[in-house]
Amino acid sequence: MATAPIFTPRDPNFAARVRASFDAQPLMGFIGAVLVSVEPGRCVIELPYRPELAQQNGFFHGGIVGTLADNAGGFAGYSLMAPEAGVLTVEYKLNLMAPAKGERLVAEGAVLRSGRNLVVSRAEVYVLGEAGKIHCATMQQTLMTMHGKGVA
Amino acid sequence: MATAPIFTPRDPNFAARVRASFDAQPLMGFIGAVLVSVEPGRCVIELPYRPELAQQNGFFHGGIVGTLADNAGGFAGYSLMAPEAGVLTVEYKLNLMAPAKGERLVAEGAVLRSGRNLVVSRAEVYVLGEAGKIHCATMQQTLMTMHGKGVA
Amino acid sequence: MATAPIFTPRDPNFAARVRASFDAQPLMGFIGAVLVSVEPGRCVIELPYRPELAQQNGFFHGGIVGTLADNAGGFAGYSLMAPEAGVLTVEYKLNLMAPAKGERLVAEGAVLRSGRNLVVSRAEVYVLGEAGKIHCATMQQTLMTMHGKGVA
Amino acid sequence: MATAPIFTPRDPNFAARVRASFDAQPLMGFIGAVLVSVEPGRCVIELPYRPELAQQNGFFHGGIVGTLADNAGGFAGYSLMAPEAGVLTVEYKLNLMAPAKGERLVAEGAVLRSGRNLVVSRAEVYVLGEAGKIHCATMQQTLMTMHGKGVA
């Protein structure tokens, strides 16, 4: 496995900027997601279980797993960007590896490569429950830096 | 572009079975998604806009776009399965091609290849708003048929 | 399935430019690939079978299937670019749907969305043999336009 | 980043079995790829540069990078399978992160999750040249175990 590189953030206020962006997403509050931590090129998001977030077996719905992974990877990338830049998810690919059965989801995003315009990141999603901590999903993602008012 | 093949369903009651599975997913009701139509190897899901489903610019969140795409492709595959089978999303890859800015999302899922164990499907997601009908996302997906009680 | 949009090329000499770029790739000659046709946003590449291109069962190797798909999608995107631009594959995702057993591979690339910097394309790969024309692989891809000397 | 799990191989002769399968793929000899090492759930493949493997700028072609990644991940998965089983690539997703400019490619495959039927793996591809060791591509992959004569 590749070790995630060490990054130096362009913006010393990266953590506050990421938190503000997270808080500005109504969906995060609607589902009850919590931004646990932000470091340069890394971001952890958690989500306590609620029955409304389930699929037909009572497990976290795959769409919710994907939402958390997308955001963890996206904010990991956003943490490395300049203060005036925006971030855009170009695409992501998610493998659902085990049922997301448990009381809490934890998505850990990490940047793999930070280019001038494009960022490649990953997220690992774990579910915590009676069976312990299960690695239930893995994601590979491409992000785009929106310099100033640029449009992809 | 490939034309979606014509499929003959194994289960004549496929439509009722898909609807029952859709209705059994609490997340669909929670976000307000509606199963519009099911045909053999095809499924359309719609979602009216609600501010809770937005990202920071007020557009549909990418995670919601992915949730709809995953389900449209997944139920398209499920429509072709035997009555006692279950469906599991192995993985999907989603390209977000334009901002999902509008009043309604429409996800159209279609099966591309239906094998004994694995199904490959696609979903196209459109957003309907002032700018008309915009093709905002495209997804490619692998599903697994769960024969009886089998576990992937 | 989405219908591929109709595109107007920025460069009237797009076909000659694509052919020149194809001919400049030594790998295409090495494996024996042929550029069959180029239209705005579309490209078809063929490859006759040779034993050197096989995996352990004598079928076309998945890496060769991927190479053809990547190039068909990439040149489909390149056909829409300005004369001085370059094209770069950001990423692709390939589903291998059936054994590539036959005498010839045909990869049909088509652009789905052409943005200012990013292009989303697809390729369908067919194998032609005793069993007829089999849809053996499908690919979804992101390309980047390299404006002048820009680097992603 | 997720740490790759430690695996116990089902087949004590896994290394010889993987080498035999690698040697049985004519494409590997045709391009000059070398199986460097196999451990349970891990596989490293190298490829010295040859001009025939290049794209238009003289770098390793993306299709060759993908071929190596696909095989490194696939043989990592195959190393964990039972003696009589076969392996099939269901799909893979490859991000090309930097130009593959150099004298040698190294693809390191590792299994992330080994299920009864499905295996999820990754490969990291590095290019070695004047600029040192550059992480030029990353891949996420789904494999299928072919139990006995089973067909996916």
mmCIF file of N, CA, C and O in Angstrom, chain A residues 33-120:
data_model
loop_
_atom_site.group_PDB
_atom_site.id
_atom_site.type_symbol
_atom_site.label_atom_id
_atom_site.label_comp_id
_atom_site.label_asym_id
_atom_site.label_seq_id
_atom_site.Cartn_x
_atom_site.Cartn_y
_atom_site.Cartn_z
ATOM 1 N N ALA A 33 -23.841 14.007 10.292
ATOM 2 C CA ALA A 33 -22.401 13.746 10.164
ATOM 3 C C ALA A 33 -21.601 14.779 10.954
ATOM 4 O O ALA A 33 -21.995 15.935 11.076
ATOM 5 N N VAL A 34 -20.458 14.353 11.469
ATOM 6 C CA VAL A 34 -19.607 15.185 12.302
ATOM 7 C C VAL A 34 -18.193 15.199 11.721
ATOM 8 O O VAL A 34 -17.630 14.145 11.425
ATOM 9 N N LEU A 35 -17.636 16.399 11.583
ATOM 10 C CA LEU A 35 -16.246 16.524 11.134
ATOM 11 C C LEU A 35 -15.352 16.296 12.354
ATOM 12 O O LEU A 35 -15.310 17.121 13.270
ATOM 13 N N VAL A 36 -14.648 15.195 12.368
ATOM 14 C CA VAL A 36 -13.870 14.818 13.549
ATOM 15 C C VAL A 36 -12.514 15.508 13.564
ATOM 16 O O VAL A 36 -12.083 16.041 14.577
ATOM 17 N N SER A 37 -11.821 15.481 12.438
ATOM 18 C CA SER A 37 -10.492 16.090 12.416
ATOM 19 C C SER A 37 -10.083 16.458 10.998
ATOM 20 O O SER A 37 -10.542 15.851 10.026
ATOM 21 N N VAL A 38 -9.237 17.464 10.910
ATOM 22 C CA VAL A 38 -8.659 17.899 9.637
ATOM 23 C C VAL A 38 -7.182 18.138 9.856
ATOM 24 O O VAL A 38 -6.801 18.859 10.778
ATOM 25 N N GLU A 39 -6.382 17.510 9.034
ATOM 26 C CA GLU A 39 -4.947 17.784 9.014
ATOM 27 C C GLU A 39 -4.586 18.058 7.564
ATOM 28 O O GLU A 39 -5.405 17.821 6.676
ATOM 29 N N PRO A 40 -3.390 18.534 7.286
ATOM 30 C CA PRO A 40 -3.039 18.800 5.879
ATOM 31 C C PRO A 40 -3.135 17.530 5.033
ATOM 32 O O PRO A 40 -2.387 16.575 5.254
ATOM 33 N N GLY A 41 -4.086 17.509 4.114
ATOM 34 C CA GLY A 41 -4.255 16.360 3.246
ATOM 35 C C GLY A 41 -5.009 15.203 3.864
ATOM 36 O O GLY A 41 -5.064 14.110 3.294
ATOM 37 N N ARG A 42 -5.630 15.436 5.017
ATOM 38 C CA ARG A 42 -6.374 14.371 5.694
ATOM 39 C C ARG A 42 -7.650 14.923 6.331
ATOM 40 O O ARG A 42 -7.679 16.078 6.764
ATOM 41 N N CYS A 43 -8.664 14.080 6.394
ATOM 42 C CA CYS A 43 -9.924 14.503 6.994
ATOM 43 C C CYS A 43 -10.685 13.272 7.478
ATOM 44 O O CYS A 43 -10.747 12.260 6.768
ATOM 45 N N VAL A 44 -11.242 13.351 8.675
ATOM 46 C CA VAL A 44 -12.035 12.245 9.219
ATOM 47 C C VAL A 44 -13.447 12.739 9.521
ATOM 48 O O VAL A 44 -13.627 13.784 10.164
ATOM 49 N N ILE A 45 -14.436 11.994 9.048
ATOM 50 C CA ILE A 45 -15.844 12.322 9.273
ATOM 51 C C ILE A 45 -16.526 11.117 9.902
ATOM 52 O O ILE A 45 -16.281 9.986 9.489
ATOM 53 N N GLU A 46 -17.369 11.366 10.892
ATOM 54 C CA GLU A 46 -18.116 10.272 11.518
ATOM 55 C C GLU A 46 -19.614 10.480 11.372
ATOM 56 O O GLU A 46 -20.097 11.606 11.206
ATOM 57 N N LEU A 47 -20.337 9.394 11.504
ATOM 58 C CA LEU A 47 -21.790 9.444 11.369
ATOM 59 C C LEU A 47 -22.408 8.384 12.267
ATOM 60 O O LEU A 47 -22.260 7.186 12.026
ATOM 61 N N PRO A 48 -23.110 8.822 13.321
ATOM 62 C CA PRO A 48 -23.814 7.849 14.168
ATOM 63 C C PRO A 48 -24.996 7.238 13.406
ATOM 64 O O PRO A 48 -25.593 7.891 12.549
ATOM 65 N N TYR A 49 -25.319 6.020 13.726
ATOM 66 C CA TYR A 49 -26.426 5.333 13.054
ATOM 67 C C TYR A 49 -27.767 5.979 13.388
ATOM 68 O O TYR A 49 -28.013 6.377 14.533
ATOM 69 N N ARG A 50 -28.597 6.062 12.371
ATOM 70 C CA ARG A 50 -30.005 6.455 12.550
ATOM 71 C C ARG A 50 -30.804 5.589 11.590
ATOM 72 O O ARG A 50 -30.390 5.384 10.443
ATOM 73 N N PRO A 51 -31.963 5.097 12.007
ATOM 74 C CA PRO A 51 -32.737 4.193 11.144
ATOM 75 C C PRO A 51 -33.072 4.799 9.781
ATOM 76 O O PRO A 51 -33.186 4.075 8.794
ATOM 77 N N GLU A 52 -33.196 6.108 9.699
ATOM 78 C CA GLU A 52 -33.541 6.746 8.424
ATOM 79 C C GLU A 52 -32.437 6.585 7.374
ATOM 80 O O GLU A 52 -32.679 6.817 6.191
ATOM 81 N N LEU A 53 -31.243 6.256 7.808
ATOM 82 C CA LEU A 53 -30.111 6.178 6.877
ATOM 83 C C LEU A 53 -29.904 4.767 6.344
ATOM 84 O O LEU A 53 -28.912 4.487 5.662
ATOM 85 N N ALA A 54 -30.850 3.884 6.623
ATOM 86 C CA ALA A 54 -30.632 2.465 6.339
ATOM 87 C C ALA A 54 -31.165 2.039 4.974
ATOM 88 O O ALA A 54 -32.000 2.705 4.362
ATOM 89 N N GLN A 55 -30.628 0.915 4.528
ATOM 90 C CA GLN A 55 -31.219 0.182 3.396
ATOM 91 C C GLN A 55 -32.190 -0.869 3.966
ATOM 92 O O GLN A 55 -32.513 -0.819 5.162
ATOM 93 N N GLN A 56 -32.573 -1.830 3.154
ATOM 94 C CA GLN A 56 -33.653 -2.742 3.555
ATOM 95 C C GLN A 56 -33.294 -3.696 4.695
ATOM 96 O O GLN A 56 -34.191 -4.229 5.349
ATOM 97 N N ASN A 57 -32.004 -3.892 4.977
ATOM 98 C CA ASN A 57 -31.617 -4.791 6.071
ATOM 99 C C ASN A 57 -31.290 -4.056 7.362
ATOM 100 O O ASN A 57 -30.840 -4.671 8.328
ATOM 101 N N GLY A 58 -31.447 -2.749 7.353
ATOM 102 C CA GLY A 58 -31.158 -1.993 8.558
ATOM 103 C C GLY A 58 -29.707 -1.548 8.672
ATOM 104 O O GLY A 58 -29.305 -0.965 9.670
ATOM 105 N N PHE A 59 -28.911 -1.802 7.625
ATOM 106 C CA PHE A 59 -27.515 -1.343 7.629
ATOM 107 C C PHE A 59 -27.462 0.058 7.019
ATOM 108 O O PHE A 59 -28.386 0.487 6.333
ATOM 109 N N PHE A 60 -26.350 0.755 7.230
ATOM 110 C CA PHE A 60 -26.161 2.045 6.540
ATOM 111 C C PHE A 60 -26.313 1.826 5.033
ATOM 112 O O PHE A 60 -25.725 0.889 4.471
ATOM 113 N N HIS A 61 -27.057 2.666 4.380
ATOM 114 C CA HIS A 61 -27.253 2.599 2.925
ATOM 115 C C HIS A 61 -25.926 2.902 2.213
ATOM 116 O O HIS A 61 -25.161 3.758 2.650
ATOM 117 N N GLY A 62 -25.674 2.189 1.117
ATOM 118 C CA GLY A 62 -24.450 2.412 0.344
ATOM 119 C C GLY A 62 -24.301 3.854 -0.111
ATOM 120 O O GLY A 62 -23.175 4.360 -0.228
ATOM 121 N N GLY A 63 -25.402 4.523 -0.370
ATOM 122 C CA GLY A 63 -25.329 5.929 -0.785
ATOM 123 C C GLY A 63 -24.801 6.816 0.332
ATOM 124 O O GLY A 63 -24.099 7.805 0.087
ATOM 125 N N ILE A 64 -25.113 6.445 1.564
ATOM 126 C CA ILE A 64 -24.613 7.200 2.721
ATOM 127 C C ILE A 64 -23.123 6.918 2.913
ATOM 128 O O ILE A 64 -22.330 7.829 3.200
ATOM 129 N N VAL A 65 -22.750 5.671 2.729
ATOM 130 C CA VAL A 65 -21.320 5.317 2.789
ATOM 131 C C VAL A 65 -20.550 6.118 1.738
ATOM 132 O O VAL A 65 -19.495 6.700 2.017
ATOM 133 N N GLY A 66 -21.106 6.187 0.532
ATOM 134 C CA GLY A 66 -20.469 6.940 -0.544
ATOM 135 C C GLY A 66 -20.412 8.439 -0.258
ATOM 136 O O GLY A 66 -19.415 9.095 -0.553
ATOM 137 N N THR A 67 -21.466 8.958 0.319
ATOM 138 C CA THR A 67 -21.513 10.386 0.657
ATOM 139 C C THR A 67 -20.391 10.738 1.631
ATOM 140 O O THR A 67 -19.687 11.737 1.465
ATOM 141 N N LEU A 68 -20.233 9.898 2.642
ATOM 142 C CA LEU A 68 -19.204 10.155 3.647
ATOM 143 C C LEU A 68 -17.803 10.034 3.039
ATOM 144 O O LEU A 68 -16.916 10.851 3.318
ATOM 145 N N ALA A 69 -17.614 9.015 2.211
ATOM 146 C CA ALA A 69 -16.311 8.814 1.577
ATOM 147 C C ALA A 69 -15.981 9.993 0.660
ATOM 148 O O ALA A 69 -14.863 10.528 0.687
ATOM 149 N N ASP A 70 -16.948 10.399 -0.149
ATOM 150 C CA ASP A 70 -16.756 11.531 -1.071
ATOM 151 C C ASP A 70 -16.349 12.780 -0.295
ATOM 152 O O ASP A 70 -15.392 13.478 -0.660
ATOM 153 N N ASN A 71 -17.031 13.042 0.796
ATOM 154 C CA ASN A 71 -16.730 14.246 1.567
ATOM 155 C C ASN A 71 -15.397 14.148 2.302
ATOM 156 O O ASN A 71 -14.652 15.128 2.374
ATOM 157 N N ALA A 72 -15.075 12.976 2.833
ATOM 158 C CA ALA A 72 -13.796 12.834 3.541
ATOM 159 C C ALA A 72 -12.632 13.040 2.575
ATOM 160 O O ALA A 72 -11.665 13.745 2.876
ATOM 161 N N GLY A 73 -12.733 12.439 1.395
ATOM 162 C CA GLY A 73 -11.686 12.647 0.393
ATOM 163 C C GLY A 73 -11.673 14.085 -0.126
ATOM 164 O O GLY A 73 -10.612 14.677 -0.327
ATOM 165 N N GLY A 74 -12.843 14.643 -0.323
ATOM 166 C CA GLY A 74 -12.946 16.009 -0.861
ATOM 167 C C GLY A 74 -12.380 17.047 0.101
ATOM 168 O O GLY A 74 -11.641 17.950 -0.306
ATOM 169 N N PHE A 75 -12.700 16.912 1.371
ATOM 170 C CA PHE A 75 -12.188 17.880 2.342
ATOM 171 C C PHE A 75 -10.694 17.662 2.605
ATOM 172 O O PHE A 75 -9.970 18.606 2.902
ATOM 173 N N ALA A 76 -10.239 16.420 2.498
ATOM 174 C CA ALA A 76 -8.788 16.178 2.582
ATOM 175 C C ALA A 76 -8.082 16.984 1.489
ATOM 176 O O ALA A 76 -7.061 17.636 1.732
ATOM 177 N N GLY A 77 -8.640 16.962 0.282
ATOM 178 C CA GLY A 77 -8.063 17.743 -0.813
ATOM 179 C C GLY A 77 -8.200 19.239 -0.595
ATOM 180 O O GLY A 77 -7.264 20.012 -0.833
ATOM 181 N N TYR A 78 -9.361 19.639 -0.120
ATOM 182 C CA TYR A 78 -9.637 21.070 0.086
ATOM 183 C C TYR A 78 -8.688 21.667 1.126
ATOM 184 O O TYR A 78 -8.312 22.833 1.045
ATOM 185 N N SER A 79 -8.256 20.862 2.079
ATOM 186 C CA SER A 79 -7.354 21.343 3.139
ATOM 187 C C SER A 79 -6.022 21.835 2.576
ATOM 188 O O SER A 79 -5.330 22.630 3.214
ATOM 189 N N LEU A 80 -5.660 21.358 1.382
ATOM 190 C CA LEU A 80 -4.366 21.728 0.793
ATOM 191 C C LEU A 80 -4.463 22.898 -0.179
ATOM 192 O O LEU A 80 -3.443 23.354 -0.706
ATOM 193 N N MET A 81 -5.682 23.387 -0.403
ATOM 194 C CA MET A 81 -5.838 24.406 -1.436
ATOM 195 C C MET A 81 -5.627 25.818 -0.892
ATOM 196 O O MET A 81 -5.647 26.039 0.319
ATOM 197 N N ALA A 82 -5.441 26.751 -1.812
ATOM 198 C CA ALA A 82 -5.254 28.150 -1.437
ATOM 199 C C ALA A 82 -6.569 28.709 -0.882
ATOM 200 O O ALA A 82 -7.643 28.184 -1.182
ATOM 201 N N PRO A 83 -6.480 29.786 -0.072
ATOM 202 C CA PRO A 83 -7.678 30.292 0.610
ATOM 203 C C PRO A 83 -8.833 30.617 -0.338
ATOM 204 O O PRO A 83 -9.989 30.397 -0.002
ATOM 205 N N GLU A 84 -8.515 31.136 -1.521
ATOM 206 C CA GLU A 84 -9.592 31.587 -2.406
ATOM 207 C C GLU A 84 -10.086 30.499 -3.357
ATOM 208 O O GLU A 84 -10.998 30.728 -4.154
ATOM 209 N N ALA A 85 -9.505 29.313 -3.275
ATOM 210 C CA ALA A 85 -9.875 28.240 -4.217
ATOM 211 C C ALA A 85 -11.112 27.483 -3.749
ATOM 212 O O ALA A 85 -11.472 27.495 -2.576
ATOM 213 N N GLY A 86 -11.740 26.838 -4.695
ATOM 214 C CA GLY A 86 -12.851 25.947 -4.393
ATOM 215 C C GLY A 86 -12.481 24.535 -4.812
ATOM 216 O O GLY A 86 -11.532 24.334 -5.570
ATOM 217 N N VAL A 87 -13.233 23.561 -4.319
ATOM 218 C CA VAL A 87 -12.948 22.170 -4.675
ATOM 219 C C VAL A 87 -14.190 21.567 -5.327
ATOM 220 O O VAL A 87 -15.319 21.892 -4.960
ATOM 221 N N LEU A 88 -13.943 20.690 -6.260
ATOM 222 C CA LEU A 88 -15.021 20.058 -7.023
ATOM 223 C C LEU A 88 -14.681 18.574 -7.148
ATOM 224 O O LEU A 88 -13.548 18.235 -7.501
ATOM 225 N N THR A 89 -15.629 17.713 -6.854
ATOM 226 C CA THR A 89 -15.396 16.285 -7.105
ATOM 227 C C THR A 89 -15.592 16.025 -8.586
ATOM 228 O O THR A 89 -16.679 16.243 -9.120
ATOM 229 N N VAL A 90 -14.538 15.577 -9.244
ATOM 230 C CA VAL A 90 -14.648 15.206 -10.659
ATOM 231 C C VAL A 90 -15.297 13.830 -10.771
ATOM 232 O O VAL A 90 -16.230 13.637 -11.559
ATOM 233 N N GLU A 91 -14.823 12.895 -9.975
ATOM 234 C CA GLU A 91 -15.348 11.532 -10.017
ATOM 235 C C GLU A 91 -14.835 10.767 -8.816
ATOM 236 O O GLU A 91 -13.830 11.116 -8.228
ATOM 237 N N TYR A 92 -15.549 9.697 -8.480
ATOM 238 C CA TYR A 92 -15.022 8.778 -7.479
ATOM 239 C C TYR A 92 -15.501 7.369 -7.783
ATOM 240 O O TYR A 92 -16.487 7.163 -8.478
ATOM 241 N N LYS A 93 -14.756 6.413 -7.245
ATOM 242 C CA LYS A 93 -15.058 5.001 -7.433
ATOM 243 C C LYS A 93 -15.022 4.358 -6.060
ATOM 244 O O LYS A 93 -14.049 4.488 -5.321
ATOM 245 N N LEU A 94 -16.110 3.697 -5.725
ATOM 246 C CA LEU A 94 -16.303 3.167 -4.376
ATOM 247 C C LEU A 94 -16.510 1.661 -4.430
ATOM 248 O O LEU A 94 -17.380 1.188 -5.154
ATOM 249 N N ASN A 95 -15.718 0.923 -3.681
ATOM 250 C CA ASN A 95 -15.965 -0.513 -3.484
ATOM 251 C C ASN A 95 -16.605 -0.729 -2.127
ATOM 252 O O ASN A 95 -16.035 -0.308 -1.102
ATOM 253 N N LEU A 96 -17.757 -1.361 -2.128
ATOM 254 C CA LEU A 96 -18.423 -1.709 -0.871
ATOM 255 C C LEU A 96 -17.964 -3.123 -0.519
ATOM 256 O O LEU A 96 -18.292 -4.077 -1.220
ATOM 257 N N MET A 97 -17.169 -3.261 0.532
ATOM 258 C CA MET A 97 -16.471 -4.521 0.792
ATOM 259 C C MET A 97 -17.137 -5.392 1.853
ATOM 260 O O MET A 97 -16.886 -6.589 1.928
ATOM 261 N N ALA A 98 -17.962 -4.801 2.699
ATOM 262 C CA ALA A 98 -18.646 -5.559 3.755
ATOM 263 C C ALA A 98 -19.898 -4.779 4.135
ATOM 264 O O ALA A 98 -19.951 -3.563 3.941
ATOM 265 N N PRO A 99 -20.917 -5.465 4.652
ATOM 266 C CA PRO A 99 -22.133 -4.753 5.060
ATOM 267 C C PRO A 99 -21.798 -3.678 6.097
ATOM 268 O O PRO A 99 -21.029 -3.934 7.029
ATOM 269 N N ALA A 100 -22.377 -2.497 5.943
ATOM 270 C CA ALA A 100 -22.123 -1.386 6.869
ATOM 271 C C ALA A 100 -23.080 -1.493 8.047
ATOM 272 O O ALA A 100 -23.932 -0.644 8.279
ATOM 273 N N LYS A 101 -22.904 -2.576 8.790
ATOM 274 C CA LYS A 101 -23.782 -2.903 9.919
ATOM 275 C C LYS A 101 -23.116 -2.478 11.212
ATOM 276 O O LYS A 101 -22.089 -3.046 11.591
ATOM 277 N N GLY A 102 -23.688 -1.487 11.870
ATOM 278 C CA GLY A 102 -23.077 -1.040 13.111
ATOM 279 C C GLY A 102 -23.664 0.255 13.597
ATOM 280 O O GLY A 102 -24.653 0.770 13.054
ATOM 281 N N GLU A 103 -23.035 0.796 14.612
ATOM 282 C CA GLU A 103 -23.568 1.988 15.272
ATOM 283 C C GLU A 103 -22.961 3.282 14.771
ATOM 284 O O GLU A 103 -23.455 4.368 15.039
ATOM 285 N N ARG A 104 -21.840 3.173 14.038
ATOM 286 C CA ARG A 104 -21.174 4.392 13.630
ATOM 287 C C ARG A 104 -20.329 4.118 12.401
ATOM 288 O O ARG A 104 -19.693 3.080 12.298
ATOM 289 N N LEU A 105 -20.336 5.065 11.475
ATOM 290 C CA LEU A 105 -19.455 5.025 10.312
ATOM 291 C C LEU A 105 -18.326 6.017 10.542
ATOM 292 O O LEU A 105 -18.567 7.124 11.040
ATOM 293 N N VAL A 106 -17.117 5.629 10.128
ATOM 294 C CA VAL A 106 -15.981 6.550 10.174
ATOM 295 C C VAL A 106 -15.328 6.549 8.795
ATOM 296 O O VAL A 106 -14.916 5.490 8.316
ATOM 297 N N ALA A 107 -15.250 7.718 8.184
ATOM 298 C CA ALA A 107 -14.614 7.827 6.871
ATOM 299 C C ALA A 107 -13.332 8.627 7.013
ATOM 300 O O ALA A 107 -13.343 9.753 7.518
ATOM 301 N N GLU A 108 -12.218 8.025 6.572
ATOM 302 C CA GLU A 108 -10.909 8.672 6.668
ATOM 303 C C GLU A 108 -10.411 8.985 5.273
ATOM 304 O O GLU A 108 -10.093 8.074 4.503
ATOM 305 N N GLY A 109 -10.348 10.258 4.949
ATOM 306 C CA GLY A 109 -9.885 10.680 3.623
ATOM 307 C C GLY A 109 -8.423 11.084 3.666
ATOM 308 O O GLY A 109 -7.946 11.618 4.667
ATOM 309 N N ALA A 110 -7.698 10.823 2.580
ATOM 310 C CA ALA A 110 -6.284 11.197 2.506
ATOM 311 C C ALA A 110 -5.906 11.483 1.058
ATOM 312 O O ALA A 110 -6.321 10.757 0.147
ATOM 313 N N VAL A 111 -5.127 12.539 0.880
ATOM 314 C CA VAL A 111 -4.663 12.907 -0.455
ATOM 315 C C VAL A 111 -3.466 12.049 -0.829
ATOM 316 O O VAL A 111 -2.557 11.840 -0.023
ATOM 317 N N LEU A 112 -3.479 11.584 -2.075
ATOM 318 C CA LEU A 112 -2.388 10.750 -2.565
ATOM 319 C C LEU A 112 -1.448 11.580 -3.432
ATOM 320 O O LEU A 112 -0.239 11.409 -3.419
ATOM 321 N N ARG A 113 -2.059 12.475 -4.223
ATOM 322 C CA ARG A 113 -1.258 13.334 -5.093
ATOM 323 C C ARG A 113 -1.960 14.674 -5.258
ATOM 324 O O ARG A 113 -3.136 14.727 -5.580
ATOM 325 N N SER A 114 -1.232 15.735 -5.014
ATOM 326 C CA SER A 114 -1.807 17.066 -5.093
ATOM 327 C C SER A 114 -1.137 17.824 -6.226
ATOM 328 O O SER A 114 0.007 18.260 -6.098
ATOM 329 N N GLY A 115 -1.811 17.941 -7.351
ATOM 330 C CA GLY A 115 -1.275 18.663 -8.498
ATOM 331 C C GLY A 115 -1.795 20.081 -8.536
ATOM 332 O O GLY A 115 -2.549 20.508 -7.669
ATOM 333 N N ARG A 116 -1.386 20.802 -9.566
ATOM 334 C CA ARG A 116 -1.797 22.194 -9.670
ATOM 335 C C ARG A 116 -3.306 22.302 -9.837
ATOM 336 O O ARG A 116 -3.963 23.132 -9.212
ATOM 337 N N ASN A 117 -3.869 21.450 -10.671
ATOM 338 C CA ASN A 117 -5.315 21.502 -10.919
ATOM 339 C C ASN A 117 -6.040 20.285 -10.363
ATOM 340 O O ASN A 117 -7.164 20.397 -9.910
ATOM 341 N N LEU A 118 -5.407 19.158 -10.436
ATOM 342 C CA LEU A 118 -6.069 17.911 -10.048
ATOM 343 C C LEU A 118 -5.466 17.330 -8.779
ATOM 344 O O LEU A 118 -4.257 17.406 -8.567
ATOM 345 N N VAL A 119 -6.340 16.740 -7.977
ATOM 346 C CA VAL A 119 -5.925 16.091 -6.740
ATOM 347 C C VAL A 119 -6.478 14.665 -6.771
ATOM 348 O O VAL A 119 -7.638 14.459 -7.134
ATOM 349 N N VAL A 120 -5.654 13.696 -6.405
ATOM 350 C CA VAL A 120 -6.119 12.315 -6.287
ATOM 351 C C VAL A 120 -6.143 11.956 -4.807
ATOM 352 O O VAL A 120 -5.164 12.174 -4.089
#
